[in-house]
Amino acid sequence: MFFHFDLKEFQEKVSTQLRPWQRSFQFWVRAADIYTGYKVFQVRASLEKDVQKQELMWEKQHEVAAEKIYSMCSELGGFFLKVAQLVGKPDLAPAAWVKRLVTLCDQAPATPYNVIRVVLEKELGQSIDELFEYFDKDPLGSASIAQVHRARFKGDKHDVVVKVQHPGVKELMMTDIRNLQAFALYIQRTDVKFDLFSVTKEMEKQISYEFDFVREAEAMARIRHFLCQNNKKSPVRVPCVIRDMVRRRVLVMEYIDGIPILKLGDEMEKRGIHPDGKLAAAAKQNILKNLSLAYGQMILKSGFFHADPHPGNILICKGSEVALLDYGQVKDLPDELRLGYARLVLAIADNDPLRASESYRDLGIETLSKCENEQKEMLRLAQTMFDTKLPPGVTMLQPFAEESSIKKISVKAFPEELFSILRTVHILRGLSVGLGINFSCAEQWRPIAEEVLYVAGRLTAKDLKQVHRRGASRRRFWR
C-alpha cells in the first residue's frame, strides 16, 4: 500500500492547532507586563508628595502603557480590536490611552479576495460572476469578525453591501475571551472592586451571536420595523436586508451612502462649514438627539436593541440623517429588567438617591458600602455608569482612585444582561464628548421611562400628573 504524506497539509494542521496556544501566550506576556508596570509605578508615585509632579508622572506612565496596549490590540487583532473600541473612550480611560486607541476602530486586516470568494460561493451556492454585475474586490471596511464589499446584482440599478465572515475567526476570538475572563477574575480580586467577570461572560455571550448572520438579519428587520412603527419617521436609518441572500456567514443588504461619524469634522471643513459654528453645532446636536432617541425607545419600550453603537457603525447621510449599521450585537432584555432600568433612569433624571438605591436592588446589583453617605455615592455611581452626562466633579472613570465611587461602593454582583446597556451608554457618552455636546440621556429618556412604567402599571395617573407639573421647570438635557 502506498502512503502519501502531504507535508504542507500537515504543517497547516499543526499551525491551526497551535494558534490558540500562541495567542494565549502572547496575551499573558503582554497583560502581565502592562499590569505589573502599573503596580510598580503605583509604589513610586505614592512616594512623591508633590501633587503636580505626581500627575505628570501618571501621564507619562499612561503614555507608556498606551503604547503597549495599542501594540497588543493591533498585532493580535480580532477580539482585541473590540476591547480597544470599548476602552478607548474619553470618559473611560486616561487621555493617552484614548489618543492612541481611537485609531484602531476600523483597522482589522482584510481577508484576501480569493479566500472571501470561496466563502461567498460556498454559502450562496453560485459563482460571483453569475450573481453580480460587479463586485468590488477591495472591501469598504474590515472589522474583527467580517468585512464588507460593495456590489450590484445582475439586472439591478441599486448597489448592495455584501458582508462576509473571516474564515477561522470564531475559534480565535473565543480563546481571547476566555483569557480575558481569567484576567478579569484576577483584577477584581486584587484591584477593581467590580464584578468584571460577569461583564466578560456577557461579552462572550454577545460575541458568540455575531457569527450567525441569519440571526443578525432577523434582528435588523425587527429593529427597523419597531422604529418605523413607533415614529412618523424613524430617528435612524436601518439597512434593508435582501431576504433571499442571507446565510450563516454571508449577509447582503442595501447600500447606504454616507460618511463615517469620525470624519464628520473633515467633511464640514470641506464644505466650508466652521466646525465650531452655529450650523455645525445644530447638525451635531440633531445627530446625537436622533441617535439617543432611537436608543431610548429600543431599550425602554422594546427591550430589544442594537448593542454596539461604536463610531465605525454610524454613518451620517444627507441632511444630518443618521444610519446605524451592524446588528451582530443585539440584546433582548427581560421585561422586569427593562422596567427596573426605566425606574433607574427616572431616579438619575430626578437626582433621587433613595430611588437610585431601590433601583439597584430591583435590578439585582449587589453593593458593599464603604462610605458614610451611602445613598449619595450610589446615585453618583449610577450617574457615572448609566448616564451620558457625568456627575459634578467627575471628568472620567477612575476605578483605581480612592475618591472613585467604585472604590467607595464595591459592586459585588452585576447582572450580565445590564452590561449591554452600560456599554451602549458609555459609547453614546464617548460620541457626545467627541461631538463637544454635554447631554444627559437619562433626562432625554425620562418621558419614555414614564410612559413604559405607566403602561406596565408601575406609575399611577397621580404620579404622572405630578411629573407633568414639573414639566415646565425641567432642566433641558442639552447643555
XYZ file of C-alpha atoms in Angstrom:
479
model
C 0.000 0.000 0.000
C 1.322 3.439 -0.976
C 1.167 6.028 1.799
C 1.078 9.657 0.678
C 2.290 12.215 3.192
C 1.428 15.842 2.411
C 3.940 17.932 4.390
C 2.211 21.241 3.629
C -1.179 19.944 4.818
C 0.424 18.531 7.990
C 2.136 21.879 8.725
C -1.143 23.773 8.252
C -2.964 21.408 10.672
C -0.242 21.786 13.315
C -0.207 25.562 12.838
C -4.022 25.730 13.229
C -3.885 23.694 16.454
C -1.038 25.772 17.874
C -2.531 29.215 17.101
C -4.795 29.395 20.203
C -1.824 28.452 22.430
C 0.382 31.040 20.751
C -2.266 33.761 21.189
C -2.771 32.846 24.851
C 0.968 33.047 25.475
C 1.202 36.443 23.708
C -1.760 37.835 25.662
C -0.497 36.778 29.098
C 3.050 38.040 28.499
C 1.724 41.440 27.396
C -1.056 41.722 30.005
C 1.361 40.840 32.815
C 3.834 43.440 31.549
C 1.182 46.225 31.469
C -0.312 45.273 34.842
C 2.994 44.904 36.745
C 4.167 48.173 35.164
C 1.238 49.959 36.817
C 1.646 48.172 40.164
C 5.360 49.059 40.386
C 4.589 52.616 39.326
C 1.849 52.948 41.988
C 4.501 52.433 44.667
C 6.834 55.005 43.048
C 4.031 57.568 42.675
C 2.974 57.179 46.326
C 6.464 58.314 47.411
C 6.116 61.617 45.527
C 4.379 64.170 47.755
C 4.119 66.992 45.195
C 0.649 66.586 43.583
C 1.591 68.267 40.267
C 4.733 66.149 39.876
C 2.679 63.053 40.719
C 0.144 63.924 37.990
C 2.949 64.377 35.429
C 4.379 61.001 36.462
C 0.961 59.369 35.934
C 0.606 60.964 32.484
C 3.973 59.515 31.408
C 3.047 56.091 32.791
C -0.275 56.175 30.884
C 1.636 57.022 27.672
C 3.979 54.048 28.163
C 1.018 51.725 28.878
C -0.976 53.151 25.921
C 1.808 52.187 23.526
C 1.879 48.638 24.924
C -1.938 48.272 24.791
C -2.013 49.628 21.233
C 0.719 47.174 20.204
C -1.149 44.221 21.772
C -4.541 45.124 20.248
C -3.238 45.940 16.757
C -0.945 42.905 16.495
C -3.350 40.342 17.952
C -6.383 41.932 16.221
C -9.712 40.085 16.350
C -11.376 40.395 19.739
C -8.755 42.866 20.987
C -9.964 45.424 18.441
C -13.324 45.261 20.270
C -11.504 45.736 23.581
C -9.783 48.821 22.105
C -13.170 50.216 20.988
C -14.586 49.742 24.494
C -11.596 51.058 26.458
C -10.685 53.948 24.143
C -13.390 56.332 25.378
C -12.639 59.880 26.641
C -14.569 59.296 29.875
C -13.460 55.730 30.475
C -9.689 55.771 30.089
C -6.688 58.082 30.525
C -6.259 60.638 27.709
C -3.072 58.925 26.498
C -4.953 55.625 26.014
C -7.812 57.307 24.143
C -5.465 59.222 21.824
C -3.640 56.009 20.903
C -6.568 53.558 20.757
C -9.142 55.679 18.893
C -7.332 54.975 15.608
C -7.930 51.226 15.966
C -11.704 51.345 15.302
C -11.582 50.033 11.741
C -8.089 48.656 11.317
C -8.803 44.930 11.178
C -6.748 43.346 8.391
C -8.811 42.337 5.357
C -9.044 38.713 4.230
C -7.718 38.342 0.638
C -10.366 38.391 -2.108
C -9.600 34.862 -3.324
C -10.365 33.479 0.185
C -13.523 35.608 0.524
C -14.701 34.419 -2.891
C -14.528 30.771 -1.751
C -16.634 31.541 1.369
C -19.180 33.520 -0.676
C -19.652 30.936 -3.403
C -19.890 28.076 -0.902
C -22.561 29.899 1.163
C -24.624 31.247 -1.775
C -24.290 28.171 -3.999
C -23.477 30.279 -7.090
C -20.399 31.906 -8.548
C -19.826 35.644 -8.047
C -19.792 36.131 -11.845
C -23.258 34.550 -12.163
C -24.795 36.649 -9.377
C -23.231 40.076 -9.672
C -22.860 42.612 -12.448
C -19.852 43.872 -10.499
C -18.253 43.024 -7.173
C -15.611 45.339 -5.684
C -12.628 43.197 -4.709
C -11.417 45.879 -2.277
C -13.595 45.903 0.873
C -15.389 49.051 2.038
C -14.188 48.121 5.505
C -12.915 45.216 7.576
C -13.827 44.581 11.216
C -12.867 41.880 13.688
C -15.457 39.307 12.504
C -16.266 40.202 8.907
C -15.575 42.542 6.023
C -17.979 44.304 3.654
C -17.857 44.717 -0.137
C -19.893 46.937 -2.448
C -21.596 45.109 -5.307
C -24.550 45.154 -7.727
C -26.750 42.253 -8.769
C -27.233 41.499 -12.454
C -30.231 43.378 -13.854
C -30.469 45.711 -10.846
C -29.986 49.502 -10.636
C -29.054 49.788 -6.952
C -25.855 48.851 -5.134
C -25.799 46.428 -2.228
C -23.371 45.669 0.589
C -22.124 42.087 0.948
C -20.923 41.147 4.440
C -18.634 38.098 4.548
C -17.215 36.403 7.645
C -13.445 35.934 8.017
C -12.766 32.165 7.971
C -11.477 30.628 11.244
C -12.138 33.782 13.287
C -14.604 32.237 15.783
C -12.140 29.824 17.449
C -9.522 32.546 17.957
C -11.990 35.055 19.418
C -13.339 32.517 21.911
C -9.739 31.842 23.029
C -9.176 35.583 23.523
C -12.366 35.987 25.571
C -11.505 33.133 27.928
C -8.058 34.625 28.546
C -9.662 37.987 29.293
C -12.118 36.305 31.706
C -9.258 34.788 33.691
C -7.511 38.187 33.788
C -10.782 39.904 34.871
C -11.189 37.448 37.766
C -7.679 38.263 38.984
C -8.138 42.050 38.644
C -11.457 42.112 40.520
C -9.929 40.159 43.397
C -6.929 42.452 43.699
C -7.705 45.988 42.478
C -11.049 46.922 40.918
C -13.921 46.126 43.269
C -16.394 45.457 40.484
C -17.918 42.249 39.104
C -15.773 42.255 35.941
C -16.170 38.517 35.384
C -19.933 38.879 34.756
C -19.138 41.632 32.279
C -16.780 39.343 30.333
C -19.332 36.494 30.436
C -21.887 38.788 28.789
C -19.252 39.762 26.199
C -18.741 36.064 25.437
C -22.481 35.507 25.013
C -22.938 38.573 22.796
C -19.927 37.925 20.568
C -20.874 34.271 20.041
C -24.128 35.549 18.461
C -22.198 37.692 15.971
C -21.096 34.643 13.986
C -24.673 33.873 12.883
C -25.668 36.309 10.116
C -29.169 34.791 9.833
C -29.792 35.973 13.399
C -28.328 39.378 12.544
C -30.649 39.778 9.535
C -33.684 38.966 11.709
C -32.540 41.489 14.341
C -32.062 44.186 11.699
C -35.558 43.631 10.274
C -37.138 43.600 13.754
C -35.478 46.882 14.857
C -36.232 48.559 11.525
C -39.923 47.613 11.874
C -40.096 48.745 15.529
C -38.569 52.197 14.882
C -40.813 52.802 11.859
C -43.934 51.753 13.815
C -43.115 53.999 16.796
C -42.294 57.190 14.887
C -43.688 59.216 11.985
C -40.140 58.987 10.680
C -37.557 56.641 12.185
C -34.877 58.631 14.093
C -32.180 56.475 12.437
C -31.896 54.600 9.142
C -31.615 50.828 9.384
C -30.402 48.982 6.255
C -32.962 46.793 4.487
C -31.959 43.117 4.226
C -32.040 41.303 0.858
C -34.091 38.377 2.172
C -33.050 35.548 -0.160
C -29.367 36.494 0.182
C -28.861 35.694 3.856
C -26.715 32.793 5.036
C -24.915 31.945 8.276
C -21.633 33.522 7.071
C -22.914 35.885 4.340
C -25.379 38.788 4.589
C -26.494 41.063 1.722
C -28.230 44.376 2.459
C -28.985 47.735 0.837
C -26.101 50.152 0.354
C -26.488 53.398 2.339
C -24.447 56.357 1.151
C -22.907 58.368 3.970
C -19.718 59.352 5.787
C -18.398 57.753 8.994
C -19.189 59.897 12.032
C -15.475 60.195 12.869
C -14.950 62.022 9.548
C -17.792 64.497 10.137
C -15.451 67.364 11.097
C -13.313 66.883 7.969
C -16.434 66.784 5.768
C -17.738 70.022 7.304
C -14.418 71.762 6.640
C -14.503 70.566 3.010
C -17.923 72.159 2.617
C -16.797 75.433 4.210
C -18.752 74.891 7.438
C -16.848 76.036 10.527
C -16.662 73.029 12.929
C -17.345 75.317 15.928
C -20.012 77.460 14.238
C -23.783 77.518 14.844
C -24.595 75.424 11.764
C -22.157 72.686 12.791
C -23.428 72.767 16.399
C -27.050 72.376 15.243
C -26.127 69.460 12.955
C -24.163 67.668 15.717
C -26.972 68.198 18.208
C -29.512 66.794 15.763
C -27.323 63.740 15.084
C -26.859 62.949 18.774
C -30.512 63.670 19.637
C -31.825 61.251 16.986
C -29.308 58.527 17.797
C -30.022 58.782 21.523
C -33.813 58.890 20.962
C -33.613 55.665 18.939
C -31.713 54.003 21.799
C -34.143 55.273 24.450
C -37.053 53.763 22.508
C -35.259 50.484 21.769
C -34.033 49.891 25.344
C -37.035 51.115 27.340
C -40.032 50.476 25.062
C -38.959 47.348 23.210
C -36.145 45.900 25.325
C -34.637 44.675 22.045
C -31.794 46.929 20.973
C -28.649 47.368 18.861
C -25.846 46.994 21.426
C -22.786 48.198 19.504
C -23.052 51.917 18.598
C -19.295 52.499 18.244
C -18.265 55.177 15.683
C -17.450 52.608 12.991
C -21.146 51.597 12.928
C -22.565 55.105 12.482
C -22.900 56.865 9.137
C -24.047 60.448 8.587
C -26.181 60.847 5.457
C -27.654 63.914 3.714
C -29.450 66.356 5.992
C -27.680 65.098 9.158
C -29.615 61.820 8.919
C -28.064 59.014 10.972
C -27.661 55.454 9.685
C -26.999 52.702 12.227
C -25.091 49.697 10.855
C -24.006 46.222 12.034
C -26.638 44.324 14.053
C -24.380 41.454 15.126
C -24.628 42.546 18.751
C -28.231 42.959 19.890
C -29.781 42.463 23.312
C -33.259 41.312 24.314
C -33.968 42.434 27.885
C -36.490 40.589 30.093
C -39.440 42.873 30.960
C -38.539 43.029 34.653
C -35.018 44.242 33.867
C -36.329 46.717 31.258
C -38.783 48.210 33.773
C -36.148 48.198 36.518
C -33.856 50.190 34.250
C -36.734 52.612 33.482
C -37.008 53.254 37.242
C -33.243 53.873 37.450
C -33.483 56.342 34.523
C -36.134 58.317 36.445
C -34.005 58.255 39.621
C -30.979 59.621 37.714
C -33.036 62.232 35.828
C -34.644 63.423 39.101
C -31.349 63.258 41.037
C -33.060 60.998 43.601
C -30.589 58.986 45.778
C -33.294 56.916 47.537
C -34.923 55.735 44.275
C -31.491 55.042 42.793
C -30.677 52.730 45.741
C -34.061 50.990 45.390
C -33.496 50.564 41.639
C -30.157 48.847 42.327
C -31.987 46.206 44.358
C -34.695 45.833 41.673
C -32.015 45.270 39.031
C -30.066 42.733 41.105
C -26.978 44.956 41.528
C -25.412 43.956 44.855
C -23.167 46.520 46.539
C -20.961 46.706 49.621
C -20.906 50.184 51.176
C -17.524 51.586 52.199
C -18.529 55.156 52.987
C -20.664 57.342 55.247
C -23.085 58.866 52.723
C -24.017 55.599 51.036
C -27.130 56.742 49.114
C -25.416 59.843 47.693
C -22.486 57.745 46.451
C -24.838 55.132 44.990
C -26.585 57.862 42.954
C -23.181 59.167 41.871
C -22.177 55.657 40.803
C -25.472 55.250 38.884
C -24.843 58.569 37.083
C -21.271 57.533 36.289
C -22.330 54.159 34.907
C -25.742 54.808 33.313
C -25.902 58.429 32.134
C -24.087 60.181 29.306
C -23.645 63.272 31.491
C -21.091 62.621 34.222
C -21.879 63.734 37.788
C -20.384 67.054 39.015
C -16.630 66.887 39.591
C -16.177 63.677 37.547
C -14.367 64.026 34.205
C -13.783 60.332 33.548
C -13.967 56.963 35.288
C -11.006 56.372 37.619
C -11.583 52.933 39.201
C -8.168 52.971 40.935
C -8.648 56.424 42.550
C -9.555 56.490 46.243
C -12.326 59.067 45.626
C -13.934 56.904 42.929
C -17.497 55.727 43.619
C -16.431 52.204 42.581
C -13.877 52.257 45.423
C -16.431 53.584 47.904
C -19.337 51.355 46.783
C -17.906 47.993 45.769
C -20.109 46.215 43.207
C -20.292 42.615 44.409
C -22.738 41.346 41.743
C -23.660 42.965 38.439
C -26.242 41.181 36.223
C -24.625 40.139 32.936
C -27.534 41.489 30.884
C -27.004 45.036 32.191
C -23.551 45.155 30.619
C -25.045 45.758 27.166
C -26.887 48.850 28.473
C -23.773 50.012 30.324
C -21.622 49.609 27.214
C -24.193 51.357 24.995
C -24.473 54.358 27.343
C -20.684 54.635 27.552
C -20.315 54.582 23.768
C -23.033 57.266 23.467
C -21.148 59.283 26.076
C -17.925 58.920 24.087
C -19.737 60.182 20.984
C -21.176 63.168 22.872
C -17.697 64.072 24.177
C -16.301 63.706 20.640
C -19.032 65.987 19.249
C -18.475 68.511 22.044
C -22.022 68.195 23.438
C -22.687 67.622 27.125
C -26.095 65.987 27.477
C -27.993 63.621 29.742
C -29.589 60.588 28.092
C -31.459 59.969 31.384
C -33.197 63.342 31.082
C -33.932 62.785 27.384
C -35.312 59.311 28.111
C -37.405 60.387 31.123
C -40.734 60.712 29.175
C -40.152 57.282 27.602
C -39.412 55.751 31.034
C -42.564 57.363 32.486
C -44.694 56.035 29.620
C -43.462 52.432 29.845
C -43.856 52.362 33.639
C -47.378 53.812 33.362
C -48.382 51.258 30.690
C -46.970 48.457 32.900
C -48.983 49.733 35.900
C -45.867 50.793 37.815
C -46.777 54.519 37.732
C -50.234 55.859 38.609
C -52.090 58.700 36.871
C -51.450 60.772 40.030
C -47.702 60.161 39.695
C -47.846 61.263 36.047
C -49.740 64.468 36.920
C -47.034 65.392 39.416
C -44.437 64.706 36.741
C -46.254 66.914 34.207
C -46.496 69.773 36.730
C -42.712 69.637 36.899
C -42.558 69.658 33.083
C -42.210 73.413 32.599
C -39.352 73.660 35.090
C -37.447 70.581 33.908
C -33.792 71.048 33.103
C -33.013 70.667 29.431
C -30.878 67.637 28.639
C -28.733 69.558 26.117
C -26.092 71.816 27.636
